[in-house]
CSV table of C-alpha atoms in Angstrom, one decimal:
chain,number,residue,atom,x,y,z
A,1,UNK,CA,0.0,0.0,0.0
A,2,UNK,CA,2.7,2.6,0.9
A,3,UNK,CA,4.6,2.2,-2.6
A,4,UNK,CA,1.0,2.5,-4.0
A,5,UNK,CA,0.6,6.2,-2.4
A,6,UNK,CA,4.2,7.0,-2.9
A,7,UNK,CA,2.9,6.9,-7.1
A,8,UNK,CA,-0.5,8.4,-6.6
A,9,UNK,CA,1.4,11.5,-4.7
A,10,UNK,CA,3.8,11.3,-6.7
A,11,UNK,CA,1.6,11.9,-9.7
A,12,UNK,CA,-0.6,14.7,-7.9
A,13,UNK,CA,2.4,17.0,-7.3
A,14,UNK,CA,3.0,16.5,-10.9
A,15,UNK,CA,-0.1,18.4,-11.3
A,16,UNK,CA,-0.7,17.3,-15.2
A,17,UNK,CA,-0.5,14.0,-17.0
A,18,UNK,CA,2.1,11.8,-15.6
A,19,UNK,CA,4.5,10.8,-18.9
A,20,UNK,CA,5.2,7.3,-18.0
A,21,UNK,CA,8.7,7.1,-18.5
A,22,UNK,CA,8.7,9.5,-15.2
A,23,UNK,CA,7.3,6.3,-13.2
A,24,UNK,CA,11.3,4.9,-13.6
A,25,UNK,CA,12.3,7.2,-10.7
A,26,UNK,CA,9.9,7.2,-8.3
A,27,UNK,CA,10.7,4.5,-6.3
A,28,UNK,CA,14.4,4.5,-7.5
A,29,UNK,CA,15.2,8.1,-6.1
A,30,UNK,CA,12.2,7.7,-3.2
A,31,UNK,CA,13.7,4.6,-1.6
A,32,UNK,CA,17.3,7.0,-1.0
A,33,UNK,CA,17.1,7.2,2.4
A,34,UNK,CA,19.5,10.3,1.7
A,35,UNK,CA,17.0,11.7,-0.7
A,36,UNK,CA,14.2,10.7,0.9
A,37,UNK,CA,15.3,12.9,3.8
A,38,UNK,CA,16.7,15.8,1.9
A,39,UNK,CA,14.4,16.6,-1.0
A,40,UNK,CA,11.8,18.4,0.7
A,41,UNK,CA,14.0,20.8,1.5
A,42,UNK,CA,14.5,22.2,-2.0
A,43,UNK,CA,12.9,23.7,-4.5
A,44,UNK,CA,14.9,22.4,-7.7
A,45,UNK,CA,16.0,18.7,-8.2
A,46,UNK,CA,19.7,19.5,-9.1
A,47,UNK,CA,20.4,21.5,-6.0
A,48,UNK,CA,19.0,18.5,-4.1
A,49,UNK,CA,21.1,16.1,-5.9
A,50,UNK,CA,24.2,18.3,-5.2
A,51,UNK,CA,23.4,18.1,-1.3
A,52,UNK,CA,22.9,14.4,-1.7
A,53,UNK,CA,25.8,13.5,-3.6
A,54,UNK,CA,27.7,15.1,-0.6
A,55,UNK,CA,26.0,12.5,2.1
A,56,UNK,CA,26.0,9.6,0.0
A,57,UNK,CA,28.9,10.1,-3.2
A,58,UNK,CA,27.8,6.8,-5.1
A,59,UNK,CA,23.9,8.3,-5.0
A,60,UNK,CA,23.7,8.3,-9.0
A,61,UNK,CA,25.2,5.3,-9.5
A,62,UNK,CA,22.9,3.7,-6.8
A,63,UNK,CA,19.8,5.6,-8.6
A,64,UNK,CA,20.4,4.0,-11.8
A,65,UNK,CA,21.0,0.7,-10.7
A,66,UNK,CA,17.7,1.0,-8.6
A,67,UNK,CA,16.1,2.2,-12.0
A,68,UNK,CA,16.5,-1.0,-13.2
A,69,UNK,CA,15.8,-3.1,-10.2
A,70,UNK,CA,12.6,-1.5,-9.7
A,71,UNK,CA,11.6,-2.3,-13.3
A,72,UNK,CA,9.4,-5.2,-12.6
A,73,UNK,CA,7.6,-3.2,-8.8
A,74,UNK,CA,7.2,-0.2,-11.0
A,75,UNK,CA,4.7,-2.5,-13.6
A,76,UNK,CA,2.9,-4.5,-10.1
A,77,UNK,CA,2.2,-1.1,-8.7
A,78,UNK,CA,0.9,1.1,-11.7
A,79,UNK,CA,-1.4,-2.3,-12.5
A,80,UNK,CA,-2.6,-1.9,-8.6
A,81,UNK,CA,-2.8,2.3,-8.8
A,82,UNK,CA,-5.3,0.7,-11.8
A,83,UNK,CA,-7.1,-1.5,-10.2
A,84,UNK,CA,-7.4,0.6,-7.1
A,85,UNK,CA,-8.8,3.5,-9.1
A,86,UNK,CA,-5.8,5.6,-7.9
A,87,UNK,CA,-4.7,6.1,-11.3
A,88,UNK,CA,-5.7,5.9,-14.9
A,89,UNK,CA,-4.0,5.6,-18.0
A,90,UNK,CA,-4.7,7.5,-21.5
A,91,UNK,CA,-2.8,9.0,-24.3
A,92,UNK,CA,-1.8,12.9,-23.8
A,93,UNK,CA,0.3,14.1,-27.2
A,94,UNK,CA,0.7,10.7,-28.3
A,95,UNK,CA,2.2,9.8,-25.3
A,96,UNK,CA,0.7,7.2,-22.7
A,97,UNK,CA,0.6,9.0,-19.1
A,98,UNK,CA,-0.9,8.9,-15.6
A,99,UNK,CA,-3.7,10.5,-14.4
A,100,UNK,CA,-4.7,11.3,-11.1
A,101,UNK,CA,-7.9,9.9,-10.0
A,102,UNK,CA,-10.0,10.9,-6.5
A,103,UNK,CA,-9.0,8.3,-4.1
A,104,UNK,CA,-8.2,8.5,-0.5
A,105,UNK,CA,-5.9,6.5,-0.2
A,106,UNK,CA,-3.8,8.8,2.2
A,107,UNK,CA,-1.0,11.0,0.7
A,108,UNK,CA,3.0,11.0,1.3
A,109,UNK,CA,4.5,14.9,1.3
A,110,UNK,CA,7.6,14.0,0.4
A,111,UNK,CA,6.6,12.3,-2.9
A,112,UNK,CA,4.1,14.8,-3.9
A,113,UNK,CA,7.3,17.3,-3.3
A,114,UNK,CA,9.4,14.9,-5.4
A,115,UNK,CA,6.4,15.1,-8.0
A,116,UNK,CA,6.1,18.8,-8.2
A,117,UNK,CA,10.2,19.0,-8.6
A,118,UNK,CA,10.3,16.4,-11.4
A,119,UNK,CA,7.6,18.3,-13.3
A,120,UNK,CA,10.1,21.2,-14.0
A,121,UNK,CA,12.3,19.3,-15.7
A,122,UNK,CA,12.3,16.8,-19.0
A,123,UNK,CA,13.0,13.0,-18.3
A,124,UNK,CA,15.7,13.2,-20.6
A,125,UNK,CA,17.2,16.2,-18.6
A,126,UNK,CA,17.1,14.0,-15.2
A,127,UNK,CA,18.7,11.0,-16.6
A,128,UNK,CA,21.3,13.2,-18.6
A,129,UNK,CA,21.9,14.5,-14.5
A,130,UNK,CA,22.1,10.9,-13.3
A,131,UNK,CA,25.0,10.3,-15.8
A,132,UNK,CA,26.5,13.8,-15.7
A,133,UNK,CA,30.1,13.3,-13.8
A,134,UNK,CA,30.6,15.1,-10.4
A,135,UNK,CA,32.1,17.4,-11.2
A,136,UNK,CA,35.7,18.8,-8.3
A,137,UNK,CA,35.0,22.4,-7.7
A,138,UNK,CA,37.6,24.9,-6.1
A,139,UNK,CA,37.1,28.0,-5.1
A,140,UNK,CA,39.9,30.3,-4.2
A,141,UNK,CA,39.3,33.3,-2.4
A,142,UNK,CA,36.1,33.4,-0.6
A,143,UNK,CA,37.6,35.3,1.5
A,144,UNK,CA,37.6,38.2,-1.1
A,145,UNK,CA,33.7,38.7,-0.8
A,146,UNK,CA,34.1,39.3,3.5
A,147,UNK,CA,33.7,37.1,6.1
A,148,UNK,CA,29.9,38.0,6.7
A,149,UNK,CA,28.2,36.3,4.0
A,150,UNK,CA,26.4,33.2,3.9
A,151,UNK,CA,28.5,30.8,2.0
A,152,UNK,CA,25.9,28.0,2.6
A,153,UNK,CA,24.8,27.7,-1.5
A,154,UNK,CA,28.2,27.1,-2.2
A,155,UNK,CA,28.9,24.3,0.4
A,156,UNK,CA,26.0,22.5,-1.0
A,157,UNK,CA,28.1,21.8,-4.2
A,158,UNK,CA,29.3,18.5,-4.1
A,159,UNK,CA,33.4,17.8,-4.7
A,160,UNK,CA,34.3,21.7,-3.6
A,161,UNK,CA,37.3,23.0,-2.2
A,162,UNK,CA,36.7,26.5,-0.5
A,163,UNK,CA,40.3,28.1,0.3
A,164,UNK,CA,39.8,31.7,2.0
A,165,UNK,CA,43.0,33.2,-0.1
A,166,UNK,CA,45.2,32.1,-3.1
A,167,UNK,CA,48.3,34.0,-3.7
A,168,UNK,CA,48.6,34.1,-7.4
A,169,UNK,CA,51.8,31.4,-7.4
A,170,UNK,CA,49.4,28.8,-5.3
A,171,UNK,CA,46.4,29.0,-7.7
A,172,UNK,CA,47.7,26.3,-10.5
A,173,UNK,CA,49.0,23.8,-7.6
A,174,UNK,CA,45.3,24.1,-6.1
A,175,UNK,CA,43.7,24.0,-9.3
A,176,UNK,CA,45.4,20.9,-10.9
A,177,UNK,CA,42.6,18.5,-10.7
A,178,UNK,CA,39.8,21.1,-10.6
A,179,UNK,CA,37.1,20.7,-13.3
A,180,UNK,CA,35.2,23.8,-12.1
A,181,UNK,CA,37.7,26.9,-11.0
A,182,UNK,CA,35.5,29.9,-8.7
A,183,UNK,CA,37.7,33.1,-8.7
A,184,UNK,CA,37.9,37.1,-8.0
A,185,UNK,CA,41.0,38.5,-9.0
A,186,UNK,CA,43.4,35.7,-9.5
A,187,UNK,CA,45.2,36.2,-12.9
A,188,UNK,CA,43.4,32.8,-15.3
A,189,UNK,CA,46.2,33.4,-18.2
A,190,UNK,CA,48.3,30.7,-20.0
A,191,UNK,CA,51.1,30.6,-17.4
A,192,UNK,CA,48.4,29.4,-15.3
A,193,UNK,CA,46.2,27.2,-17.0
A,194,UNK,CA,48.5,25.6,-19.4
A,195,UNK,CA,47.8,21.7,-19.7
A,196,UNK,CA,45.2,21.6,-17.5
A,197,UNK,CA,43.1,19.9,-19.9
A,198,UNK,CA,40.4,18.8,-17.1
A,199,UNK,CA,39.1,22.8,-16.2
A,200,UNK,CA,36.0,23.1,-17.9
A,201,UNK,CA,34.5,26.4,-16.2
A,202,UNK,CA,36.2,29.3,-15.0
A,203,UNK,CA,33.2,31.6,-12.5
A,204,UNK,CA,34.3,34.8,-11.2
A,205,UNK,CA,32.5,36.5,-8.5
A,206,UNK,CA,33.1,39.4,-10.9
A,207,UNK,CA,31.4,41.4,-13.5
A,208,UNK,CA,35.2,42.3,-15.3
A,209,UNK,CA,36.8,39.8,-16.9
A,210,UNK,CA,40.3,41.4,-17.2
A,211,UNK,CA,42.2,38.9,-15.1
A,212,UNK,CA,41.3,36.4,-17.4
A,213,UNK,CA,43.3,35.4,-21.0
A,214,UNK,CA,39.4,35.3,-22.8
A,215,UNK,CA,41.1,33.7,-25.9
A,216,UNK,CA,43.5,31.6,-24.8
A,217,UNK,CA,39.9,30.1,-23.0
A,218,UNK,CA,38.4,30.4,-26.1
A,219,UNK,CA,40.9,27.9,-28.3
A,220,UNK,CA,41.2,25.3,-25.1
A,221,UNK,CA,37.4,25.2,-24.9
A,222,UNK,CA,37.7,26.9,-20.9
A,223,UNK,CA,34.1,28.4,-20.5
A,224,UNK,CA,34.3,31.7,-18.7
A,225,UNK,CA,30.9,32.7,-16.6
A,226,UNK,CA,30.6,36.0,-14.5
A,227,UNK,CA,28.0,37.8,-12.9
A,228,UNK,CA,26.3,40.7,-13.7
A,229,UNK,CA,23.9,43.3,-12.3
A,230,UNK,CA,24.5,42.4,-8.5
A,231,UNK,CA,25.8,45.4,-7.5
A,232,UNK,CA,24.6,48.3,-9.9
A,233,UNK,CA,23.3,50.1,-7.2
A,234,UNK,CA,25.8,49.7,-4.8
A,235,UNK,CA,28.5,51.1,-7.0
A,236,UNK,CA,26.1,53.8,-8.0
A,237,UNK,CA,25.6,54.7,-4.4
A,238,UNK,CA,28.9,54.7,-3.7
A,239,UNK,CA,30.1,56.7,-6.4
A,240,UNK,CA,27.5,59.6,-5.1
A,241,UNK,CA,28.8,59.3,-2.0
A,242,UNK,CA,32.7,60.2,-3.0
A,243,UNK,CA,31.3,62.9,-4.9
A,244,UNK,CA,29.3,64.3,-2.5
A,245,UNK,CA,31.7,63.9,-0.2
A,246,UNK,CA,34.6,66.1,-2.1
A,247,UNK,CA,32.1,68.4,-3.6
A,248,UNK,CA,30.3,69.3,-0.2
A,249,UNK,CA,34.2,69.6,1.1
A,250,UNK,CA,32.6,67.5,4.5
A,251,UNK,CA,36.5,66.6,5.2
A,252,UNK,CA,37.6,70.2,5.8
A,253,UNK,CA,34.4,71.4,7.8
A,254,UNK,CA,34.2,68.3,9.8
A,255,UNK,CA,37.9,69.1,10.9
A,256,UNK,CA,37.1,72.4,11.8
A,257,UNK,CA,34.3,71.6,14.2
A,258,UNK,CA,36.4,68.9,15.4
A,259,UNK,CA,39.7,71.4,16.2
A,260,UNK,CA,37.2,73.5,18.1
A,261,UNK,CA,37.9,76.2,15.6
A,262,UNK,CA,34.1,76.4,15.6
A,263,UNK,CA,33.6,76.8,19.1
A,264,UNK,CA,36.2,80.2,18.8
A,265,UNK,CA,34.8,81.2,16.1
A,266,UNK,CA,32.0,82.9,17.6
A,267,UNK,CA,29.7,82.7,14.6
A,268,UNK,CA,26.9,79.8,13.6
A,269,UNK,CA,28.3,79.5,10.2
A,270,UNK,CA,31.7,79.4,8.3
A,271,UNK,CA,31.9,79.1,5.0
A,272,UNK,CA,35.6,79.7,3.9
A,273,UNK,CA,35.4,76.5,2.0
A,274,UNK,CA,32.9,77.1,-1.0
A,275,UNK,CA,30.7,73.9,-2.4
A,276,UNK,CA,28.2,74.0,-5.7
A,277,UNK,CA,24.6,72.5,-6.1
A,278,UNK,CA,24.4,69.5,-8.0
A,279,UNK,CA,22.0,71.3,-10.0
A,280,UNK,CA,24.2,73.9,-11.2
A,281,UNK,CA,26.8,71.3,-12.4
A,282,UNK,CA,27.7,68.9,-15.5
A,283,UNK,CA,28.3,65.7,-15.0
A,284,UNK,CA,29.8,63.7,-17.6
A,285,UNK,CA,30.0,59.9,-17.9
A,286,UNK,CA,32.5,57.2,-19.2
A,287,UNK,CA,30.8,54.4,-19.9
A,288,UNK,CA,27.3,54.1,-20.1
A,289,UNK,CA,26.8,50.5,-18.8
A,290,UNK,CA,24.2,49.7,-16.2
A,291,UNK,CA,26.2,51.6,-13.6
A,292,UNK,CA,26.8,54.5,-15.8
A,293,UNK,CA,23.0,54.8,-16.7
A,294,UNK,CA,22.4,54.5,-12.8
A,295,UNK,CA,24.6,56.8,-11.7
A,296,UNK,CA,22.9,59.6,-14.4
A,297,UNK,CA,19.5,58.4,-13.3
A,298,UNK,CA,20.2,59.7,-9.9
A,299,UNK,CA,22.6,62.9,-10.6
A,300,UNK,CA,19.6,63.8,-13.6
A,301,UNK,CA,17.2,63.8,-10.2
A,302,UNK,CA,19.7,66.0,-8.3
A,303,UNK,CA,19.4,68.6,-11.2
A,304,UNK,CA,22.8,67.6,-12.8
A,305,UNK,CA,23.0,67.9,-16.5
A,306,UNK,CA,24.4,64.6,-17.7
A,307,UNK,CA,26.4,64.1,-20.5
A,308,UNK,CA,28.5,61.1,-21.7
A,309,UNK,CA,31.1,59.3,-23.5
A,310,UNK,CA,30.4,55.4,-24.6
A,311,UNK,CA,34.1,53.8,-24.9
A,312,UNK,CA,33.0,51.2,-26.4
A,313,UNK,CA,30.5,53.1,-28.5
A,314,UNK,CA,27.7,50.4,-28.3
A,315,UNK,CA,25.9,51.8,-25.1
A,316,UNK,CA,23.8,54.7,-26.8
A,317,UNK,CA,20.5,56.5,-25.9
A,318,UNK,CA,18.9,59.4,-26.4
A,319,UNK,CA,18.0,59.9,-22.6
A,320,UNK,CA,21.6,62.0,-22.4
A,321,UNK,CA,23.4,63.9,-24.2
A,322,UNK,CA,26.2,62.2,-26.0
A,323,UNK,CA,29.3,63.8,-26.8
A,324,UNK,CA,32.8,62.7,-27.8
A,325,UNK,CA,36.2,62.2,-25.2
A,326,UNK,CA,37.4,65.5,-25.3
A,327,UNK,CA,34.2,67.3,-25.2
A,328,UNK,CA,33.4,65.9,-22.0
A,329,UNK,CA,37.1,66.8,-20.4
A,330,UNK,CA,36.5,70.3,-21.4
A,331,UNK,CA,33.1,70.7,-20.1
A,332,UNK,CA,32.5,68.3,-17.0
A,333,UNK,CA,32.0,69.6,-14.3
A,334,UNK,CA,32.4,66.2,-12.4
A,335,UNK,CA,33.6,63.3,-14.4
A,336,UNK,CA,32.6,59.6,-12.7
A,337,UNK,CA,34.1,56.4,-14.4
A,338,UNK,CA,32.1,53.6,-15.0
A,339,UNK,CA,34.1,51.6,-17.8
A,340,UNK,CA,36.1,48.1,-18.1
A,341,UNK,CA,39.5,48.0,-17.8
A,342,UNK,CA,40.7,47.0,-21.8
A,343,UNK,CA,42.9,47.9,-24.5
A,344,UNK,CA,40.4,51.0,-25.1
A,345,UNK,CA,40.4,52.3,-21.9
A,346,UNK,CA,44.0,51.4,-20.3
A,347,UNK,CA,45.4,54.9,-19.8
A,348,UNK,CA,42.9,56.5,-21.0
A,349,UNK,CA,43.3,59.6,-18.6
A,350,UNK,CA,46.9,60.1,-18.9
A,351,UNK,CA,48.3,63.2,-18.7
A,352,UNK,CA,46.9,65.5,-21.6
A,353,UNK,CA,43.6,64.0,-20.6
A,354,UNK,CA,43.8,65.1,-17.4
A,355,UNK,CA,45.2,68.5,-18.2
A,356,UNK,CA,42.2,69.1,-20.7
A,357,UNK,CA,39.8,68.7,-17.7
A,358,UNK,CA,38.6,71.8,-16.0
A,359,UNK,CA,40.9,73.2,-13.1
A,360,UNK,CA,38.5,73.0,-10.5
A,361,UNK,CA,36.5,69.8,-11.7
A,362,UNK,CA,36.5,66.3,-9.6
A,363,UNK,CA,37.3,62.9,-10.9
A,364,UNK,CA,36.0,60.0,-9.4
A,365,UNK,CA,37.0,56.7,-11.0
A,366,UNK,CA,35.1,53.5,-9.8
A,367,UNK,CA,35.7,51.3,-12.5
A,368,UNK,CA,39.5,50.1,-12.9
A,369,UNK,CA,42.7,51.8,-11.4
A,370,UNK,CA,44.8,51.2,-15.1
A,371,UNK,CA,41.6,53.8,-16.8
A,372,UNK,CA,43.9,56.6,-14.9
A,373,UNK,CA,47.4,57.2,-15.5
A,374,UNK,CA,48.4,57.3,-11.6
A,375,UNK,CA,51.7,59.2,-11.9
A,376,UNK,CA,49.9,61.7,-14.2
A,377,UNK,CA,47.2,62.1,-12.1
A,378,UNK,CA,49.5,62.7,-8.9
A,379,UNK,CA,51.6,65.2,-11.4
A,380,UNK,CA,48.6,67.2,-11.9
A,381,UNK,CA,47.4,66.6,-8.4
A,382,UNK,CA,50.4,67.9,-7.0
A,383,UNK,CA,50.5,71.2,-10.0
A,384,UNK,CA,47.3,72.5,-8.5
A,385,UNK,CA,44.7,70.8,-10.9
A,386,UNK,CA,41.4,69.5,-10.1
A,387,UNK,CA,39.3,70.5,-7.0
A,388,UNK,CA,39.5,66.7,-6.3
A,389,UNK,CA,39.9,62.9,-7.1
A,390,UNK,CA,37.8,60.5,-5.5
A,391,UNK,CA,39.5,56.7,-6.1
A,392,UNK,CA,38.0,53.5,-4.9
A,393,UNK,CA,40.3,51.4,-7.6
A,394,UNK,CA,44.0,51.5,-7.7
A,395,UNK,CA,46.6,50.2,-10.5
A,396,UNK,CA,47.7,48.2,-7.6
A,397,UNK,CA,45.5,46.5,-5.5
A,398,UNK,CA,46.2,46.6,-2.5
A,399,UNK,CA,48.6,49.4,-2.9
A,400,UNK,CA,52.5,49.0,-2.7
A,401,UNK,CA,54.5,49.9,0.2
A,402,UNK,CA,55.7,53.0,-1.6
A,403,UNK,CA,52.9,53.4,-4.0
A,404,UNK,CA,52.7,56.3,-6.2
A,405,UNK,CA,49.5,57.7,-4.6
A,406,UNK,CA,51.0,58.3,-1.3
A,407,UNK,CA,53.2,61.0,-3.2
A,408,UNK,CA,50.2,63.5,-2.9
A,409,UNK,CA,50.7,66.2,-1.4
A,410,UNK,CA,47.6,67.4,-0.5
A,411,UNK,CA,45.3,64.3,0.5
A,412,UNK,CA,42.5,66.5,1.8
A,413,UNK,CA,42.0,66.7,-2.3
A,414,UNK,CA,41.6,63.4,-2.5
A,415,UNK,CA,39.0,60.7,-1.1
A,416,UNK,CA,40.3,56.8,-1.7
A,417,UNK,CA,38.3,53.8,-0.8
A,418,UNK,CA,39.7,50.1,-0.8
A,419,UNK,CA,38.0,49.1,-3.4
A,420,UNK,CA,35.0,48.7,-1.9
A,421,UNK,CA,32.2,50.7,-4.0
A,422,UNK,CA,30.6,46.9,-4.9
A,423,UNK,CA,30.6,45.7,-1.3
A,424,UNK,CA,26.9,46.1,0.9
A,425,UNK,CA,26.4,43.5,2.3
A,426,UNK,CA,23.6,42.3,0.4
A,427,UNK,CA,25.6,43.3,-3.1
A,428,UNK,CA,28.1,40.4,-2.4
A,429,UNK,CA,25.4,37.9,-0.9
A,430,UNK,CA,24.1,38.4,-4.4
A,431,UNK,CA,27.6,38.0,-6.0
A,432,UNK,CA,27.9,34.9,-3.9
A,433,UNK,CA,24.1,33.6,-4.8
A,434,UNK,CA,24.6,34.3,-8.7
A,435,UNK,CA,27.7,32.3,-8.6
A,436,UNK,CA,26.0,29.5,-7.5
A,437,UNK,CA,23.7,30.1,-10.0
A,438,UNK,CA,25.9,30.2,-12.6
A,439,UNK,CA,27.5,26.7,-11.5
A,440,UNK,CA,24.2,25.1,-11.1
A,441,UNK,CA,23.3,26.0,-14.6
A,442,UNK,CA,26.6,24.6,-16.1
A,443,UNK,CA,25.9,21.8,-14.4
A,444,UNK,CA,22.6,21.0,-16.2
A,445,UNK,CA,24.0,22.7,-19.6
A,446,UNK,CA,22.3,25.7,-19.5
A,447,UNK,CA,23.4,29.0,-20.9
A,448,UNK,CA,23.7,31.7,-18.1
A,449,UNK,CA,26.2,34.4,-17.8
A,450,UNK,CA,28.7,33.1,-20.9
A,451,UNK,CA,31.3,35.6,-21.3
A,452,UNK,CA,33.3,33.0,-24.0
């Protein structure tokens, strides 16, 4: 009786006609203890499998043998479901399937769970799963997206390695046998991957793509995956918030209440340190990705007029004025960069850049430190140019003992951030739940997030 209500629920949490090829795995996955125990805890079959596969490694194997085993029950049972009037049998697109009948028979949850899963996915699709390798993941610097998010997803992955940092001359000993290779900033070139004729996926917990030797991927059949959109706002908010932050000149007044000066000063306001309305400035753009668009939705609601410069010259729209490179040095007020680090945009604010730009405009680059020409910048810095420079990227990351940025001479100028403009908290719990994502859907061959 019970394997009879373990098909009749299994078929109502299919909720349509029952194909009857799907009868092969109901009592084949239902009698894993480990899956029986685990399944109604998730809401997609492969993320299920994953957990199982790290309780009991051989569960496949032991599926398809039970596939076959259970041949001969599976035919006793659907004759009983017949007889019973639990189930009847009828032809659906030219295919024979279950159907559901009222009975009472008494219901089992996790079956009907089992049912409702199954349903989202083609026969074919589960058995490809059951014979799908398991694949060895590695991950090498979780601890690159902070300590405070929940790294759970990623543990469920069978096979996975999660180290907290790789110095880039540990990452090909740890990646030797890897077939799967999880990554921020660790450089994925030739030196690196050569022979390693197992990798099949490179993830980065990234949206650039920079550290990574695309073609050299490309002819050894490496697919690269990142992630996209995660942190659009974040970096948007952030960028405001350098801005804002030189433009209102809150370093200088804070440290004049703080020295007491205030308190002498006998007077409720100072103002020796002039600041603008947003309104009454241009703001020019580089790069009009998803950030860039953000970051002139909110300056265009401040009053800003917004102009911009497309280095790529595919990101166009009408909603802003477009105008070419040197137009926007000349006339930019404030200049925020939102661009990927490539051959277009490597140095592409080097010194007669940054000498076109107004004298008292601010620069706030939150896209890659190699877009600005450090010692140029620090030249011009140090000549008396711009009003300030707001940097949460660096050439160097972290920066060098005697880095080139600490020869500044006037840091109250200047505003720099650790690269942290994508970090809230719940910007790199989405990083951290899109690369899961991303894995899970390589995994069942699906297209998601394909960079090359």
């Amino acid at each position: 009786m019970h394997d009879m209500i373990l098909f009749y629920s299994f078929s109502k949490g299919f909720a349509k006609p029952v194909p009857m090829d799907y009868y092969d795995l109901v009592l084949a996955f239902l009698k894993q203890d480990s899956f029986y125990q685990t399944v109604i805890h998730y809401d997609d079959l492969t993320s299920c499998l994953q957990q199982c596969l790290l309780l009991k490694p051989t569960l496949k194997e032991d599926i398809l043998q039970a596939m076959d085993e259970f041949q001969e029950d599976k035919s006793k049972i659907l004759a009983q479901c017949l007889l019973k009037q639990v189930l009847s049998f009828d032809f659906f697109d030219l295919m024979m399937c279950g159907v559901v009948l009222d009975n009472h028979i008494g219901s089992d949850e996790v079956a009907y769970h089992f049912g409702q899963l199954a349903s989202l996915m083609s026969y074919e699709k589960i058995l490809e799963m059951l014979h799908r390798p398991n694949y060895r993941i590695v991950m090498l610097q979780s601890e690159s997206l902070g300590k405070d998010v929940d790294l759970s997803k990623l543990k469920q992955l069978p096979n996975i390695t999660i180290y907290e940092t790789t110095e880039q001359s540990q990452v090909r000993e740890k990646i030797l046998n890897a077939d799967i290779v999880i990554t921020n900033k660790n450089l994925m070139n030739e030196d690196t991957l050569h022979d390693l004729k197992q990798l099949k996926l490179i993830c980065l917990t990234a949206t650039g793509v920079n550290n990574v030797d695309l073609d050299y991927c490309q002819d050894r059949q490496i697919q690269v995956r990142n992630i996209k959109g995660y942190s659009t706002d974040t970096v948007a908010q952030h960028t405001l918030a350098l801005a804002l932050h030189l433009i209102e000149k809150n370093n200088a007044y804070d440290t004049y209440v703080k020295s007491k000066a205030y308190e002498r000063s006998g007077q409720f306001s100072f103002f020796d340190y002039h600041f603008h309305d947003i309104s009454s400035l241009t703001w020019g753009i580089v790069g009009l990705g998803a950030i860039g668009r953000r970051v002139a939705e909110i300056v265009s609601v401040l009053g800003a007029h917004v102009q911009y410069f497309s280095t790529s010259g595919q990101n166009n729209t009408d909603d802003y004025k477009q105008v070419d490179f040197d137009t926007l040095l000349q006339t930019s007020d404030v200049i925020s960069i939102h661009a990927p680090l490539n051959d277009q945009t490597h140095y592409l604010f080097d010194k007669e850049a940054l000498l076109q730009m107004k004298k008292e405009a601010y620069l706030i680059n939150i896209g890659r430190g190699g877009i600005i020409e450090e010692k140029a910048l620090v030249d011009v810095l140090n000549a008396g140019y711009l009003a300030g420079v707001g940097l949460d990227v660096f050439e160097h990351e972290p920066l060098e003992e005697n880095d080139i940025i600490y020869s500044i001479e006037n840091m109250n100028k200047v505003i720099l951030t650790p690269h942290v403009g994508w970090g809230s908290i719940e910007s790199r719990q989405r990083c951290v739940d899109e690369t899961y994502q991303n894995v899970i859907s390589y995994i069942n061959d699906e297209k998601r997030n394909i960079v090359v």
